[in-house]
PDB file of C-alpha atoms in Angstrom:
ATOM      1  CA  MET A   1      15.809  -4.080 -10.506  1.00 66.00           C
ATOM      2  CA  LYS A   2      18.547  -5.760 -12.192  1.00 79.00           C
ATOM      3  CA  ASP A   3      20.858  -2.983 -10.941  1.00 90.00           C
ATOM      4  CA  ARG A   4      20.101  -4.023  -7.587  1.00 89.00           C
ATOM      5  CA  PRO A   5      22.458  -6.697  -5.582  1.00 93.00           C
ATOM      6  CA  LEU A   6      20.718 -10.009  -4.691  1.00 94.00           C
ATOM      7  CA  LEU A   7      18.665  -9.489  -1.779  1.00 92.00           C
ATOM      8  CA  SER A   8      20.372 -10.360   1.494  1.00 96.00           C
ATOM      9  CA  PHE A   9      18.851 -12.642   4.129  1.00 97.00           C
ATOM     10  CA  VAL A  10      17.707  -9.598   6.386  1.00 97.00           C
ATOM     11  CA  GLU A  11      16.232  -7.785   3.096  1.00 95.00           C
ATOM     12  CA  ALA A  12      14.356 -10.750   2.364  1.00 96.00           C
ATOM     13  CA  VAL A  13      12.952 -11.243   5.698  1.00 96.00           C
ATOM     14  CA  LYS A  14      11.795  -7.590   5.737  1.00 93.00           C
ATOM     15  CA  VAL A  15      10.190  -7.917   2.400  1.00 93.00           C
ATOM     16  CA  MET A  16       8.463 -11.239   3.382  1.00 94.00           C
ATOM     17  CA  ALA A  17       7.148  -9.375   6.489  1.00 93.00           C
ATOM     18  CA  LEU A  18       5.593  -6.613   4.262  1.00 92.00           C
ATOM     19  CA  PHE A  19       3.952  -8.901   2.065  1.00 94.00           C
ATOM     20  CA  LYS A  20       2.650 -10.687   4.996  1.00 95.00           C
ATOM     21  CA  VAL A  21       0.988  -7.479   5.909  1.00 94.00           C
ATOM     22  CA  LEU A  22      -0.272  -6.850   2.398  1.00 94.00           C
ATOM     23  CA  ALA A  23      -1.739 -10.597   2.339  1.00 95.00           C
ATOM     24  CA  ASN A  24      -5.075  -9.511   3.704  1.00 96.00           C
ATOM     25  CA  ASP A  25      -7.907  -8.393   1.589  1.00 95.00           C
ATOM     26  CA  THR A  26      -9.088  -5.830   4.148  1.00 96.00           C
ATOM     27  CA  ARG A  27      -5.834  -4.310   4.497  1.00 96.00           C
ATOM     28  CA  LEU A  28      -5.495  -3.999   0.567  1.00 96.00           C
ATOM     29  CA  ARG A  29      -8.862  -2.562   0.388  1.00 96.00           C
ATOM     30  CA  LEU A  30      -8.137  -0.030   2.802  1.00 97.00           C
ATOM     31  CA  LEU A  31      -4.841   0.781   1.362  1.00 96.00           C
ATOM     32  CA  HIS A  32      -6.116   1.263  -2.056  1.00 96.00           C
ATOM     33  CA  HIS A  33      -9.030   3.457  -0.675  1.00 97.00           C
ATOM     34  CA  ILE A  34      -6.433   5.764   1.013  1.00 97.00           C
ATOM     35  CA  VAL A  35      -4.335   5.863  -1.992  1.00 96.00           C
ATOM     36  CA  ARG A  36      -7.392   6.859  -4.197  1.00 95.00           C
ATOM     37  CA  SER A  37      -8.716   9.397  -1.699  1.00 96.00           C
ATOM     38  CA  GLY A  38      -5.338  10.870  -0.605  1.00 95.00           C
ATOM     39  CA  GLU A  39      -6.608  10.943   2.952  1.00 97.00           C
ATOM     40  CA  ALA A  40      -9.364   9.080   4.940  1.00 97.00           C
ATOM     41  CA  THR A  41     -10.827   8.858   8.483  1.00 96.00           C
ATOM     42  CA  VAL A  42     -11.766   5.616  10.091  1.00 95.00           C
ATOM     43  CA  THR A  43     -15.417   6.393   9.949  1.00 95.00           C
ATOM     44  CA  ASP A  44     -15.040   6.949   5.914  1.00 96.00           C
ATOM     45  CA  LEU A  45     -13.136   3.657   5.718  1.00 97.00           C
ATOM     46  CA  ALA A  46     -15.609   1.749   7.874  1.00 97.00           C
ATOM     47  CA  LYS A  47     -18.574   3.122   5.932  1.00 97.00           C
ATOM     48  CA  THR A  48     -16.991   2.403   2.424  1.00 96.00           C
ATOM     49  CA  LEU A  49     -15.787  -1.195   3.414  1.00 96.00           C
ATOM     50  CA  GLY A  50     -19.165  -1.949   5.553  1.00 97.00           C
ATOM     51  CA  MET A  51     -16.912  -2.715   8.461  1.00 97.00           C
ATOM     52  CA  LYS A  52     -16.876  -1.740  12.181  1.00 97.00           C
ATOM     53  CA  PRO A  53     -14.827   1.095  13.110  1.00 95.00           C
ATOM     54  CA  GLN A  54     -12.886  -0.589  15.777  1.00 96.00           C
ATOM     55  CA  ALA A  55     -12.060  -3.515  13.102  1.00 97.00           C
ATOM     56  CA  VAL A  56     -10.684  -0.897  10.775  1.00 97.00           C
ATOM     57  CA  SER A  57      -8.457   0.666  13.197  1.00 95.00           C
ATOM     58  CA  ASN A  58      -7.101  -2.600  14.067  1.00 96.00           C
ATOM     59  CA  GLN A  59      -6.157  -3.055  10.420  1.00 97.00           C
ATOM     60  CA  LEU A  60      -4.976   0.383  10.071  1.00 97.00           C
ATOM     61  CA  THR A  61      -2.583  -0.319  13.083  1.00 96.00           C
ATOM     62  CA  ARG A  62      -1.057  -2.950  11.003  1.00 95.00           C
ATOM     63  CA  LEU A  63      -0.464  -0.793   8.029  1.00 95.00           C
ATOM     64  CA  SER A  64       0.761   1.998  10.109  1.00 95.00           C
ATOM     65  CA  ASP A  65       3.423  -0.323  11.639  1.00 93.00           C
ATOM     66  CA  THR A  66       4.965  -0.888   8.050  1.00 92.00           C
ATOM     67  CA  GLY A  67       5.435   2.787   7.662  1.00 92.00           C
ATOM     68  CA  MET A  68       3.252   2.861   4.556  1.00 94.00           C
ATOM     69  CA  ILE A  69       0.525   5.436   6.044  1.00 96.00           C
ATOM     70  CA  LEU A  70       0.577   7.982   8.810  1.00 96.00           C
ATOM     71  CA  SER A  71      -2.390   9.223  10.918  1.00 95.00           C
ATOM     72  CA  ARG A  72      -3.053  12.759  12.202  1.00 95.00           C
ATOM     73  CA  ARG A  73      -5.643  13.628  14.509  1.00 95.00           C
ATOM     74  CA  ASP A  74      -8.161  16.479  14.100  1.00 95.00           C
ATOM     75  CA  GLY A  75     -10.690  16.837  16.809  1.00 94.00           C
ATOM     76  CA  ASN A  76     -12.523  13.533  17.108  1.00 92.00           C
ATOM     77  CA  ASN A  77     -11.447  12.250  13.718  1.00 92.00           C
ATOM     78  CA  VAL A  78      -8.258  10.379  12.935  1.00 92.00           C
ATOM     79  CA  TYR A  79      -7.114  10.750   9.324  1.00 96.00           C
ATOM     80  CA  TYR A  80      -4.882   8.293   7.310  1.00 97.00           C
ATOM     81  CA  ARG A  81      -2.747   8.897   4.578  1.00 97.00           C
ATOM     82  CA  VAL A  82      -0.226   7.059   2.383  1.00 96.00           C
ATOM     83  CA  VAL A  83       3.280   8.434   2.972  1.00 96.00           C
ATOM     84  CA  ASN A  84       5.621   6.002   0.883  1.00 91.00           C
ATOM     85  CA  VAL A  85       5.504   6.866  -2.784  1.00 92.00           C
ATOM     86  CA  CYS A  86       5.978   3.174  -3.831  1.00 92.00           C
ATOM     87  CA  VAL A  87       2.427   2.147  -2.593  1.00 93.00           C
ATOM     88  CA  GLY A  88       0.247   3.174  -5.309  1.00 92.00           C
ATOM     89  CA  PRO A  89       2.644   1.806  -7.908  1.00 92.00           C
ATOM     90  CA  LEU A  90       2.953  -1.460  -6.012  1.00 92.00           C
ATOM     91  CA  LEU A  91      -0.730  -1.708  -5.923  1.00 93.00           C
ATOM     92  CA  ASP A  92      -1.101  -0.779  -9.695  1.00 91.00           C
ATOM     93  CA  LEU A  93       1.662  -3.661 -10.460  1.00 88.00           C
ATOM     94  CA  ALA A  94      -0.373  -6.026  -8.419  1.00 89.00           C
ATOM     95  CA  LEU A  95      -3.608  -5.268 -10.274  1.00 88.00           C
ATOM     96  CA  CYS A  96      -1.600  -5.376 -13.733  1.00 86.00           C
ATOM     97  CA  LEU A  97      -0.344  -8.866 -12.660  1.00 85.00           C
ATOM     98  CA  MET A  98      -3.664 -10.169 -11.619  1.00 84.00           C
ATOM     99  CA  GLU A  99      -5.617  -8.914 -14.925  1.00 85.00           C
ATOM    100  CA  ASP A 100      -2.947  -9.993 -17.405  1.00 75.00           C
ATOM    101  CA  PRO A 101      -0.247 -12.131 -16.206  1.00 68.00           C
ATOM    102  CA  GLY A 102       1.619 -12.036 -19.436  1.00 71.00           C
ATOM    103  CA  ALA A 103       1.476  -8.247 -19.903  1.00 67.00           C
ATOM    104  CA  ASN A 104       4.349  -6.117 -19.836  1.00 72.00           C
ATOM    105  CA  CYS A 105       3.716  -4.184 -16.435  1.00 67.00           C
ATOM    106  CA  ALA A 106       6.053  -1.495 -15.665  1.00 64.00           C
ATOM    107  CA  VAL A 107       5.958   1.271 -12.987  1.00 57.00           C
ATOM    108  CA  GLU A 108       5.996   4.835 -14.392  1.00 53.00           C
ATOM    109  CA  LYS A 109       9.219   5.898 -12.832  1.00 49.00           C
ATOM    110  CA  ASP A 110      10.852   2.932 -14.666  1.00 45.00           C
ATOM    111  CA  ASN A 111       9.526   4.160 -17.937  1.00 44.00           C
ATOM    112  CA  ASP A 112      10.926   7.676 -17.145  1.00 45.00           C
ATOM    113  CA  GLU A 113      14.212   6.399 -16.317  1.00 44.00           C
ATOM    114  CA  GLN A 114      14.315   4.111 -19.612  1.00 43.00           C
ATOM    115  CA  ASP A 115      13.560   7.250 -21.665  1.00 45.00           C
ATOM    116  CA  ASP A 116      16.379   9.120 -20.107  1.00 46.00           C
ATOM    117  CA  ASN A 117      18.863   6.472 -21.449  1.00 43.00           C
TER     118      ASN A 117
END
């Protein structure tokens, strides 16, 4: 992170928009379930979260708009999967911060890079 230049105004606005989408308990739970399962249908997600399929679809659209997830249709089913490799580590870091704010949370990729130096 220290190697990155200071966020420009445009970059800061984009990051803010991303966090606004993530600042929703339903979307976070949907995203977490998809990360854990690899791929899930709207029906599976609705059943797991105890929601109506239409409500799940609406939230998945918001997540799809960020480019974090993609969908594919197979017959009557629509499957969703995470396409951005940063999503899992982002959720892990958020959980780490929540569980122990003073902990030394690190993304696995960063640890590998440190080992190489």
